[in-house]
Structure formats: structure tokens, C-alpha cells
mmCIF file of N, CA and C in Angstrom:
data_model
loop_
_atom_site.group_PDB
_atom_site.id
_atom_site.type_symbol
_atom_site.label_atom_id
_atom_site.label_comp_id
_atom_site.label_asym_id
_atom_site.label_seq_id
_atom_site.Cartn_x
_atom_site.Cartn_y
_atom_site.Cartn_z
ATOM 1 N N MET I 1 72.610 -1.108 20.500
ATOM 2 C CA MET I 1 71.890 -1.368 19.282
ATOM 3 C C MET I 1 71.040 -0.152 18.897
ATOM 4 N N ALA I 2 70.436 0.494 19.902
ATOM 5 C CA ALA I 2 69.599 1.659 19.617
ATOM 6 C C ALA I 2 70.408 2.760 18.943
ATOM 7 N N GLU I 3 71.598 3.019 19.439
ATOM 8 C CA GLU I 3 72.444 4.062 18.843
ATOM 9 C C GLU I 3 72.753 3.731 17.388
ATOM 10 N N GLY I 4 73.174 2.513 17.131
ATOM 11 C CA GLY I 4 73.522 2.111 15.774
ATOM 12 C C GLY I 4 72.346 2.200 14.819
ATOM 13 N N LEU I 5 71.173 1.797 15.313
ATOM 14 C CA LEU I 5 69.985 1.858 14.470
ATOM 15 C C LEU I 5 69.581 3.290 14.173
ATOM 16 N N LEU I 6 69.538 4.139 15.196
ATOM 17 C CA LEU I 6 69.168 5.542 14.965
ATOM 18 C C LEU I 6 70.133 6.207 13.995
ATOM 19 N N LYS I 7 71.408 5.963 14.159
ATOM 20 C CA LYS I 7 72.402 6.553 13.244
ATOM 21 C C LYS I 7 72.191 6.088 11.817
ATOM 22 N N SER I 8 71.718 4.848 11.657
ATOM 23 C CA SER I 8 71.540 4.305 10.307
ATOM 24 C C SER I 8 70.363 4.941 9.565
ATOM 25 N N PHE I 9 69.429 5.528 10.277
ATOM 26 C CA PHE I 9 68.255 6.115 9.641
ATOM 27 C C PHE I 9 68.589 7.391 8.879
ATOM 28 N N ASP I 10 69.555 8.165 9.406
ATOM 29 C CA ASP I 10 69.836 9.464 8.785
ATOM 30 C C ASP I 10 71.197 9.951 9.278
ATOM 31 N N PRO I 11 72.133 10.231 8.381
ATOM 32 C CA PRO I 11 73.461 10.677 8.813
ATOM 33 C C PRO I 11 73.462 12.058 9.478
ATOM 34 N N ARG I 12 72.374 12.788 9.374
ATOM 35 C CA ARG I 12 72.313 14.115 9.990
ATOM 36 C C ARG I 12 72.039 14.067 11.486
ATOM 37 N N ILE I 13 71.592 12.950 11.989
ATOM 38 C CA ILE I 13 71.233 12.875 13.406
ATOM 39 C C ILE I 13 72.462 12.500 14.233
ATOM 40 N N GLU I 14 72.652 13.219 15.296
ATOM 41 C CA GLU I 14 73.764 12.955 16.218
ATOM 42 C C GLU I 14 73.201 12.153 17.388
ATOM 43 N N VAL I 15 73.750 10.971 17.600
ATOM 44 C CA VAL I 15 73.231 10.055 18.621
ATOM 45 C C VAL I 15 74.364 9.606 19.529
ATOM 46 N N HIS I 16 74.095 9.594 20.829
ATOM 47 C CA HIS I 16 75.048 9.080 21.810
ATOM 48 C C HIS I 16 74.316 8.139 22.741
ATOM 49 N N SER I 17 74.846 6.970 22.918
ATOM 50 C CA SER I 17 74.277 6.010 23.857
ATOM 51 C C SER I 17 75.115 6.045 25.122
ATOM 52 N N ALA I 18 74.445 6.114 26.254
ATOM 53 C CA ALA I 18 75.157 6.166 27.530
ATOM 54 C C ALA I 18 74.295 5.526 28.599
ATOM 55 N N GLY I 19 74.936 5.021 29.633
ATOM 56 C CA GLY I 19 74.198 4.369 30.704
ATOM 57 C C GLY I 19 74.655 4.807 32.081
ATOM 58 N N THR I 20 73.847 4.476 33.071
ATOM 59 C CA THR I 20 74.208 4.800 34.450
ATOM 60 C C THR I 20 75.235 3.804 34.987
ATOM 61 N N LYS I 21 75.217 2.590 34.474
ATOM 62 C CA LYS I 21 76.181 1.554 34.853
ATOM 63 C C LYS I 21 76.632 0.821 33.594
ATOM 64 N N PRO I 22 77.420 1.497 32.755
ATOM 65 C CA PRO I 22 77.797 0.881 31.484
ATOM 66 C C PRO I 22 78.697 -0.345 31.662
ATOM 67 N N ALA I 23 78.519 -1.299 30.768
ATOM 68 C CA ALA I 23 79.366 -2.489 30.746
ATOM 69 C C ALA I 23 80.774 -2.091 30.315
ATOM 70 N N GLU I 24 81.691 -3.010 30.418
ATOM 71 C CA GLU I 24 83.071 -2.728 30.014
ATOM 72 C C GLU I 24 83.224 -2.705 28.494
ATOM 73 N N GLN I 25 82.368 -3.453 27.794
ATOM 74 C CA GLN I 25 82.436 -3.491 26.335
ATOM 75 C C GLN I 25 81.036 -3.738 25.775
ATOM 76 N N VAL I 26 80.861 -3.440 24.498
ATOM 77 C CA VAL I 26 79.594 -3.726 23.844
ATOM 78 C C VAL I 26 79.431 -5.238 23.801
ATOM 79 N N ASN I 27 78.246 -5.696 24.121
ATOM 80 C CA ASN I 27 77.986 -7.136 24.146
ATOM 81 C C ASN I 27 78.258 -7.732 22.765
ATOM 82 N N PRO I 28 79.077 -8.764 22.685
ATOM 83 C CA PRO I 28 79.407 -9.362 21.384
ATOM 84 C C PRO I 28 78.185 -9.903 20.641
ATOM 85 N N HIS I 29 77.154 -10.300 21.382
ATOM 86 C CA HIS I 29 75.928 -10.757 20.721
ATOM 87 C C HIS I 29 75.243 -9.594 20.003
ATOM 88 N N ALA I 30 75.271 -8.418 20.609
ATOM 89 C CA ALA I 30 74.698 -7.231 19.970
ATOM 90 C C ALA I 30 75.465 -6.907 18.696
ATOM 91 N N THR I 31 76.782 -6.948 18.778
ATOM 92 C CA THR I 31 77.611 -6.677 17.605
ATOM 93 C C THR I 31 77.290 -7.659 16.485
ATOM 94 N N ARG I 32 77.130 -8.914 16.844
ATOM 95 C CA ARG I 32 76.866 -9.954 15.843
ATOM 96 C C ARG I 32 75.507 -9.766 15.163
ATOM 97 N N VAL I 33 74.444 -9.534 15.948
ATOM 98 C CA VAL I 33 73.114 -9.423 15.322
ATOM 99 C C VAL I 33 72.964 -8.122 14.544
ATOM 100 N N MET I 34 73.695 -7.092 14.927
ATOM 101 C CA MET I 34 73.660 -5.859 14.145
ATOM 102 C C MET I 34 74.386 -6.063 12.811
ATOM 103 N N LYS I 35 75.476 -6.792 12.841
ATOM 104 C CA LYS I 35 76.215 -7.075 11.604
ATOM 105 C C LYS I 35 75.345 -7.864 10.631
ATOM 106 N N GLU I 36 74.441 -8.700 11.166
ATOM 107 C CA GLU I 36 73.538 -9.486 10.316
ATOM 108 C C GLU I 36 72.645 -8.590 9.455
ATOM 109 N N ILE I 37 72.364 -7.379 9.910
ATOM 110 C CA ILE I 37 71.531 -6.458 9.120
ATOM 111 C C ILE I 37 72.378 -5.348 8.487
ATOM 112 N N GLY I 38 73.683 -5.570 8.455
ATOM 113 C CA GLY I 38 74.570 -4.654 7.747
ATOM 114 C C GLY I 38 75.051 -3.458 8.543
ATOM 115 N N LEU I 39 74.898 -3.491 9.866
ATOM 116 C CA LEU I 39 75.362 -2.379 10.694
ATOM 117 C C LEU I 39 76.529 -2.831 11.567
ATOM 118 N N ASP I 40 77.641 -2.134 11.452
ATOM 119 C CA ASP I 40 78.836 -2.468 12.217
ATOM 120 C C ASP I 40 78.943 -1.558 13.436
ATOM 121 N N ILE I 41 78.718 -2.121 14.612
ATOM 122 C CA ILE I 41 78.836 -1.350 15.854
ATOM 123 C C ILE I 41 80.071 -1.770 16.642
ATOM 124 N N SER I 42 80.967 -2.497 15.981
ATOM 125 C CA SER I 42 82.146 -3.020 16.683
ATOM 126 C C SER I 42 83.063 -1.913 17.196
ATOM 127 N N GLY I 43 82.998 -0.726 16.613
ATOM 128 C CA GLY I 43 83.824 0.383 17.077
ATOM 129 C C GLY I 43 83.189 1.163 18.220
ATOM 130 N N SER I 44 81.985 0.783 18.614
ATOM 131 C CA SER I 44 81.300 1.470 19.708
ATOM 132 C C SER I 44 81.839 0.998 21.055
ATOM 133 N N TYR I 45 81.628 1.821 22.046
ATOM 134 C CA TYR I 45 82.034 1.437 23.396
ATOM 135 C C TYR I 45 81.049 2.038 24.393
ATOM 136 N N PRO I 46 80.815 1.347 25.494
ATOM 137 C CA PRO I 46 79.883 1.864 26.510
ATOM 138 C C PRO I 46 80.400 3.151 27.140
ATOM 139 N N LYS I 47 79.482 4.097 27.307
ATOM 140 C CA LYS I 47 79.821 5.381 27.916
ATOM 141 C C LYS I 47 78.907 5.617 29.113
ATOM 142 N N THR I 48 79.391 6.407 30.046
ATOM 143 C CA THR I 48 78.569 6.770 31.188
ATOM 144 C C THR I 48 77.788 8.035 30.881
ATOM 145 N N VAL I 49 76.590 8.097 31.396
ATOM 146 C CA VAL I 49 75.717 9.243 31.180
ATOM 147 C C VAL I 49 76.285 10.504 31.842
ATOM 148 N N ASP I 50 77.155 10.338 32.809
ATOM 149 C CA ASP I 50 77.724 11.476 33.539
ATOM 150 C C ASP I 50 78.387 12.496 32.616
ATOM 151 N N GLY I 51 78.942 12.047 31.520
ATOM 152 C CA GLY I 51 79.624 12.950 30.594
ATOM 153 C C GLY I 51 78.686 13.827 29.780
ATOM 154 N N PHE I 52 77.384 13.594 29.898
ATOM 155 C CA PHE I 52 76.416 14.330 29.087
ATOM 156 C C PHE I 52 75.433 15.150 29.917
ATOM 157 N N LEU I 53 75.574 15.153 31.230
ATOM 158 C CA LEU I 53 74.577 15.767 32.114
ATOM 159 C C LEU I 53 74.397 17.270 31.910
ATOM 160 N N ASN I 54 75.417 17.960 31.431
ATOM 161 C CA ASN I 54 75.326 19.409 31.241
ATOM 162 C C ASN I 54 75.167 19.819 29.783
ATOM 163 N N GLU I 55 74.912 18.846 28.917
ATOM 164 C CA GLU I 55 74.795 19.108 27.484
ATOM 165 C C GLU I 55 73.396 19.612 27.116
ATOM 166 N N GLU I 56 73.308 20.283 25.989
ATOM 167 C CA GLU I 56 72.019 20.633 25.407
ATOM 168 C C GLU I 56 71.582 19.436 24.562
ATOM 169 N N ILE I 57 70.414 18.890 24.876
ATOM 170 C CA ILE I 57 69.964 17.643 24.256
ATOM 171 C C ILE I 57 68.525 17.811 23.783
ATOM 172 N N ASP I 58 68.257 17.416 22.550
ATOM 173 C CA ASP I 58 66.897 17.497 22.033
ATOM 174 C C ASP I 58 66.016 16.380 22.592
ATOM 175 N N TYR I 59 66.563 15.178 22.682
ATOM 176 C CA TYR I 59 65.809 14.024 23.177
ATOM 177 C C TYR I 59 66.671 13.194 24.120
ATOM 178 N N ILE I 60 66.094 12.812 25.230
ATOM 179 C CA ILE I 60 66.670 11.775 26.082
ATOM 180 C C ILE I 60 65.690 10.614 25.995
ATOM 181 N N ILE I 61 66.180 9.509 25.498
ATOM 182 C CA ILE I 61 65.334 8.333 25.312
ATOM 183 C C ILE I 61 65.924 7.203 26.140
ATOM 184 N N THR I 62 65.206 6.799 27.164
ATOM 185 C CA THR I 62 65.656 5.658 27.965
ATOM 186 C C THR I 62 65.053 4.402 27.362
ATOM 187 N N VAL I 63 65.845 3.319 27.352
ATOM 188 C CA VAL I 63 65.391 2.082 26.715
ATOM 189 C C VAL I 63 65.391 0.876 27.637
ATOM 190 N N CYS I 64 66.216 0.860 28.652
ATOM 191 C CA CYS I 64 66.264 -0.289 29.552
ATOM 192 C C CYS I 64 65.108 -0.223 30.540
ATOM 193 N N GLY I 65 64.714 -1.388 31.027
ATOM 194 C CA GLY I 65 63.560 -1.504 31.898
ATOM 195 C C GLY I 65 63.463 -0.480 33.002
ATOM 196 N N ASP I 66 64.517 -0.315 33.799
ATOM 197 C CA ASP I 66 64.455 0.597 34.943
ATOM 198 C C ASP I 66 65.162 1.923 34.685
ATOM 199 N N ALA I 67 65.626 2.133 33.473
ATOM 200 C CA ALA I 67 66.387 3.357 33.173
ATOM 201 C C ALA I 67 65.545 4.609 33.351
ATOM 202 N N ASP I 68 64.267 4.511 33.071
ATOM 203 C CA ASP I 68 63.404 5.677 33.188
ATOM 204 C C ASP I 68 63.369 6.190 34.626
ATOM 205 N N GLU I 69 63.315 5.256 35.575
ATOM 206 C CA GLU I 69 63.270 5.645 36.985
ATOM 207 C C GLU I 69 64.639 6.022 37.536
ATOM 208 N N ASN I 70 65.697 5.458 36.972
ATOM 209 C CA ASN I 70 67.042 5.653 37.509
ATOM 210 C C ASN I 70 67.900 6.639 36.730
ATOM 211 N N CYS I 71 67.347 7.266 35.730
ATOM 212 C CA CYS I 71 68.112 8.214 34.922
ATOM 213 C C CYS I 71 68.398 9.456 35.755
ATOM 214 N N PRO I 72 69.636 9.931 35.771
ATOM 215 C CA PRO I 72 69.953 11.130 36.555
ATOM 216 C C PRO I 72 69.323 12.383 35.964
ATOM 217 N N VAL I 73 69.330 13.423 36.735
ATOM 218 C CA VAL I 73 68.788 14.704 36.285
ATOM 219 C C VAL I 73 69.828 15.385 35.398
ATOM 220 N N PHE I 74 69.393 15.794 34.225
ATOM 221 C CA PHE I 74 70.272 16.500 33.308
ATOM 222 C C PHE I 74 70.180 17.988 33.606
ATOM 223 N N GLN I 75 71.338 18.632 33.762
ATOM 224 C CA GLN I 75 71.389 20.051 34.093
ATOM 225 C C GLN I 75 71.280 20.947 32.858
ATOM 226 N N GLY I 76 71.641 20.399 31.708
ATOM 227 C CA GLY I 76 71.569 21.177 30.474
ATOM 228 C C GLY I 76 70.141 21.272 29.968
ATOM 229 N N SER I 77 69.991 21.866 28.818
ATOM 230 C CA SER I 77 68.676 22.017 28.207
ATOM 231 C C SER I 77 68.247 20.689 27.581
ATOM 232 N N VAL I 78 67.061 20.211 27.960
ATOM 233 C CA VAL I 78 66.523 18.966 27.415
ATOM 234 C C VAL I 78 65.191 19.278 26.749
ATOM 235 N N GLY I 79 65.091 18.972 25.471
ATOM 236 C CA GLY I 79 63.861 19.238 24.738
ATOM 237 C C GLY I 79 62.742 18.296 25.112
ATOM 238 N N ARG I 80 62.998 17.001 25.041
ATOM 239 C CA ARG I 80 61.957 16.011 25.338
ATOM 240 C C ARG I 80 62.590 14.769 25.947
ATOM 241 N N ARG I 81 61.936 14.253 26.950
ATOM 242 C CA ARG I 81 62.392 13.028 27.605
ATOM 243 C C ARG I 81 61.319 11.975 27.415
ATOM 244 N N MET I 82 61.713 10.784 26.984
ATOM 245 C CA MET I 82 60.742 9.707 26.773
ATOM 246 C C MET I 82 61.372 8.358 27.104
ATOM 247 N N HIS I 83 60.501 7.420 27.407
ATOM 248 C CA HIS I 83 60.944 6.056 27.687
ATOM 249 C C HIS I 83 60.321 5.133 26.652
ATOM 250 N N ILE I 84 61.178 4.430 25.933
ATOM 251 C CA ILE I 84 60.748 3.399 24.990
ATOM 252 C C ILE I 84 61.444 2.131 25.472
ATOM 253 N N GLY I 85 60.806 1.419 26.381
ATOM 254 C CA GLY I 85 61.454 0.322 27.085
ATOM 255 C C GLY I 85 61.473 -0.997 26.346
ATOM 256 N N PHE I 86 62.543 -1.731 26.573
ATOM 257 C CA PHE I 86 62.736 -3.068 26.025
ATOM 258 C C PHE I 86 63.386 -3.933 27.099
ATOM 259 N N PRO I 87 63.059 -5.212 27.131
ATOM 260 C CA PRO I 87 63.791 -6.102 28.040
ATOM 261 C C PRO I 87 65.270 -6.130 27.633
ATOM 262 N N ASP I 88 66.139 -6.250 28.619
ATOM 263 C CA ASP I 88 67.581 -6.269 28.353
ATOM 264 C C ASP I 88 67.982 -7.631 27.804
ATOM 265 N N PRO I 89 68.396 -7.718 26.545
ATOM 266 C CA PRO I 89 68.774 -9.011 25.981
ATOM 267 C C PRO I 89 70.024 -9.597 26.629
ATOM 268 N N ALA I 90 70.811 -8.767 27.293
ATOM 269 C CA ALA I 90 72.022 -9.260 27.955
ATOM 270 C C ALA I 90 71.682 -10.224 29.088
ATOM 271 N N GLU I 91 70.441 -10.230 29.533
ATOM 272 C CA GLU I 91 70.022 -11.142 30.591
ATOM 273 C C GLU I 91 69.577 -12.497 30.055
ATOM 274 N N ALA I 92 69.614 -12.674 28.731
ATOM 275 C CA ALA I 92 69.189 -13.932 28.117
ATOM 276 C C ALA I 92 70.099 -15.086 28.540
ATOM 277 N N THR I 93 69.501 -16.235 28.729
ATOM 278 C CA THR I 93 70.251 -17.448 29.073
ATOM 279 C C THR I 93 69.872 -18.554 28.104
ATOM 280 N N GLY I 94 70.653 -19.618 28.125
ATOM 281 C CA GLY I 94 70.382 -20.765 27.271
ATOM 282 C C GLY I 94 71.520 -21.013 26.314
ATOM 283 N N ALA I 95 71.220 -21.793 25.302
ATOM 284 C CA ALA I 95 72.217 -22.108 24.274
ATOM 285 C C ALA I 95 72.503 -20.849 23.454
ATOM 286 N N GLU I 96 73.632 -20.843 22.792
ATOM 287 C CA GLU I 96 74.074 -19.690 21.999
ATOM 288 C C GLU I 96 72.993 -19.223 21.022
ATOM 289 N N GLU I 97 72.369 -20.145 20.319
ATOM 290 C CA GLU I 97 71.355 -19.761 19.335
ATOM 291 C C GLU I 97 70.122 -19.166 20.008
ATOM 292 N N GLU I 98 69.791 -19.625 21.203
ATOM 293 C CA GLU I 98 68.665 -19.050 21.948
ATOM 294 C C GLU I 98 68.978 -17.606 22.360
ATOM 295 N N ILE I 99 70.194 -17.399 22.829
ATOM 296 C CA ILE I 99 70.620 -16.052 23.229
ATOM 297 C C ILE I 99 70.607 -15.120 22.023
ATOM 298 N N LEU I 100 71.144 -15.595 20.911
ATOM 299 C CA LEU I 100 71.134 -14.776 19.692
ATOM 300 C C LEU I 100 69.705 -14.474 19.253
ATOM 301 N N GLY I 101 68.802 -15.408 19.459
ATOM 302 C CA GLY I 101 67.397 -15.178 19.130
ATOM 303 C C GLY I 101 66.802 -14.043 19.942
ATOM 304 N N VAL I 102 67.160 -13.982 21.219
ATOM 305 C CA VAL I 102 66.681 -12.896 22.079
ATOM 306 C C VAL I 102 67.258 -11.565 21.597
ATOM 307 N N PHE I 103 68.530 -11.552 21.240
ATOM 308 C CA PHE I 103 69.156 -10.321 20.737
ATOM 309 C C PHE I 103 68.533 -9.896 19.404
ATOM 310 N N ARG I 104 68.225 -10.863 18.544
ATOM 311 C CA ARG I 104 67.583 -10.525 17.268
ATOM 312 C C ARG I 104 66.202 -9.924 17.500
ATOM 313 N N GLN I 105 65.457 -10.510 18.418
ATOM 314 C CA GLN I 105 64.129 -9.997 18.719
ATOM 315 C C GLN I 105 64.220 -8.573 19.267
ATOM 316 N N SER I 106 65.159 -8.340 20.181
ATOM 317 C CA SER I 106 65.348 -6.986 20.725
ATOM 318 C C SER I 106 65.743 -6.013 19.631
ATOM 319 N N ARG I 107 66.680 -6.418 18.780
ATOM 320 C CA ARG I 107 67.119 -5.561 17.668
ATOM 321 C C ARG I 107 65.933 -5.171 16.797
ATOM 322 N N ASP I 108 65.110 -6.140 16.450
ATOM 323 C CA ASP I 108 63.984 -5.880 15.561
ATOM 324 C C ASP I 108 62.932 -4.995 16.229
ATOM 325 N N GLU I 109 62.697 -5.193 17.515
ATOM 326 C CA GLU I 109 61.739 -4.356 18.245
ATOM 327 C C GLU I 109 62.266 -2.925 18.366
ATOM 328 N N ILE I 110 63.543 -2.781 18.680
ATOM 329 C CA ILE I 110 64.150 -1.454 18.774
ATOM 330 C C ILE I 110 64.071 -0.763 17.415
ATOM 331 N N LYS I 111 64.401 -1.491 16.364
ATOM 332 C CA LYS I 111 64.373 -0.907 15.023
ATOM 333 C C LYS I 111 62.970 -0.408 14.682
ATOM 334 N N ALA I 112 61.958 -1.207 14.954
ATOM 335 C CA ALA I 112 60.584 -0.817 14.618
ATOM 336 C C ALA I 112 60.145 0.417 15.400
ATOM 337 N N LYS I 113 60.389 0.424 16.703
ATOM 338 C CA LYS I 113 59.955 1.556 17.541
ATOM 339 C C LYS I 113 60.720 2.831 17.205
ATOM 340 N N PHE I 114 62.028 2.690 16.978
ATOM 341 C CA PHE I 114 62.825 3.872 16.683
ATOM 342 C C PHE I 114 62.589 4.363 15.253
ATOM 343 N N GLN I 115 62.256 3.484 14.336
ATOM 344 C CA GLN I 115 61.901 3.911 12.981
ATOM 345 C C GLN I 115 60.622 4.746 13.043
ATOM 346 N N GLU I 116 59.683 4.308 13.861
ATOM 347 C CA GLU I 116 58.438 5.064 14.048
ATOM 348 C C GLU I 116 58.722 6.448 14.639
ATOM 349 N N LEU I 117 59.577 6.498 15.663
ATOM 350 C CA LEU I 117 59.957 7.783 16.263
ATOM 351 C C LEU I 117 60.660 8.665 15.244
ATOM 352 N N TYR I 118 61.556 8.085 14.489
ATOM 353 C CA TYR I 118 62.290 8.846 13.484
ATOM 354 C C TYR I 118 61.333 9.449 12.456
ATOM 355 N N GLU I 119 60.444 8.630 11.924
ATOM 356 C CA GLU I 119 59.524 9.101 10.883
ATOM 357 C C GLU I 119 58.558 10.161 11.410
ATOM 358 N N SER I 120 58.060 9.970 12.640
ATOM 359 C CA SER I 120 57.027 10.868 13.144
ATOM 360 C C SER I 120 57.568 12.152 13.768
ATOM 361 N N GLU I 121 58.766 12.094 14.371
ATOM 362 C CA GLU I 121 59.273 13.274 15.092
ATOM 363 C C GLU I 121 60.641 13.761 14.652
ATOM 364 N N LEU I 122 61.593 12.850 14.570
ATOM 365 C CA LEU I 122 62.966 13.285 14.316
ATOM 366 C C LEU I 122 63.180 13.775 12.889
ATOM 367 N N LYS I 123 62.723 13.024 11.917
ATOM 368 C CA LYS I 123 62.941 13.395 10.520
ATOM 369 C C LYS I 123 62.386 14.785 10.206
ATOM 370 N N PRO I 124 61.165 15.111 10.634
ATOM 371 C CA PRO I 124 60.673 16.465 10.357
ATOM 372 C C PRO I 124 61.549 17.564 10.967
ATOM 373 N N GLN I 125 62.159 17.298 12.115
ATOM 374 C CA GLN I 125 63.003 18.294 12.758
ATOM 375 C C GLN I 125 64.367 18.425 12.094
ATOM 376 N N LEU I 126 64.824 17.382 11.460
ATOM 377 C CA LEU I 126 66.154 17.391 10.867
ATOM 378 C C LEU I 126 66.298 18.409 9.742
ATOM 379 N N ASP I 127 65.212 18.739 9.112
ATOM 380 C CA ASP I 127 65.277 19.745 8.055
ATOM 381 C C ASP I 127 65.593 21.128 8.605
ATOM 382 N N ALA I 128 65.239 21.355 9.875
ATOM 383 C CA ALA I 128 65.454 22.667 10.496
ATOM 384 C C ALA I 128 66.776 22.751 11.262
ATOM 385 N N ALA I 129 67.174 21.655 11.929
ATOM 386 C CA ALA I 129 68.386 21.694 12.755
ATOM 387 C C ALA I 129 68.859 20.270 13.044
ATOM 388 N N ALA I 130 70.123 20.150 13.407
ATOM 389 C CA ALA I 130 70.658 18.851 13.806
ATOM 390 C C ALA I 130 69.970 18.413 15.089
ATOM 391 N N CYS I 131 69.806 17.136 15.245
ATOM 392 C CA CYS I 131 69.102 16.599 16.409
ATOM 393 C C CYS I 131 70.051 15.695 17.191
ATOM 394 N N ARG I 132 70.082 15.855 18.497
ATOM 395 C CA ARG I 132 70.899 14.993 19.350
ATOM 396 C C ARG I 132 69.954 14.135 20.176
ATOM 397 N N ALA I 133 70.114 12.836 20.114
ATOM 398 C CA ALA I 133 69.252 11.917 20.879
ATOM 399 C C ALA I 133 70.093 10.993 21.717
ATOM 400 N N PHE I 134 69.627 10.707 22.915
ATOM 401 C CA PHE I 134 70.309 9.777 23.815
ATOM 402 C C PHE I 134 69.371 8.631 24.109
#
């Protein structure tokens, strides 16, 4: 969801979402709640962070609860590393509507925090150069 939201803010920003233990597919609940706000992430797929360890990256942004502590060391150039943590909605239990409610709440929290980051840091940099965020 974070990747889809960041991409929606500005087409100039290059965003890649990757994890240390990626799922086999994007959670269908995430796809559904993103579609509710007009963003189609159905073509996305989970990627491993290993493919990006030697890349030049402006921002590494960890979002999962323990990702900040478990993120591997990047060998390439990293401009800024930050943690903007959210509970993992994939751990939600209950009836379908309850689970979707948790995903909606996560989506909205991610959108608010990343919109703030975009407005305060990323957007000003985009005028000078393309920005890559993870």
C-alpha cells in the first residue's frame, strides 16, 4: 500500500517496495482497499530487498513493526534511512468486514504519514532530481 500511495503523489518519484520475507502475492485485502480510493495495485508483486542492496537510494523507509531492526545493511549509497511504522494489517482477524476495516485504517494512516513526508521532504527534492524511495 505504501508503494502505491507514494507513487500516486507524484509520477516523478521512483518507488520500490521490498521486504526481508515477502509474501507470495500482494494481500487481496490491500488490493481491495486501495481500489476503493482509486489506486490499482493489482499488478504489483512482493519483492525481496536483496535485489536492491547495492543500489543508490535516496530514502529507505521501513514500515513494518520490526523492519527497522531487521532491515539488512545496504551496500550502495543511501541518502536517508527512516522508520515510519504501522501495525501489519495482514495479522488482522475476524469477519471479512472487520479485516477490511483494519486494512482501511492502515491505508489511511500510511497515506497521511507519507503525504506529510512527501510534502515536507520529497516534493522539494523532486524539482532537482528524481527520488528513489523504499
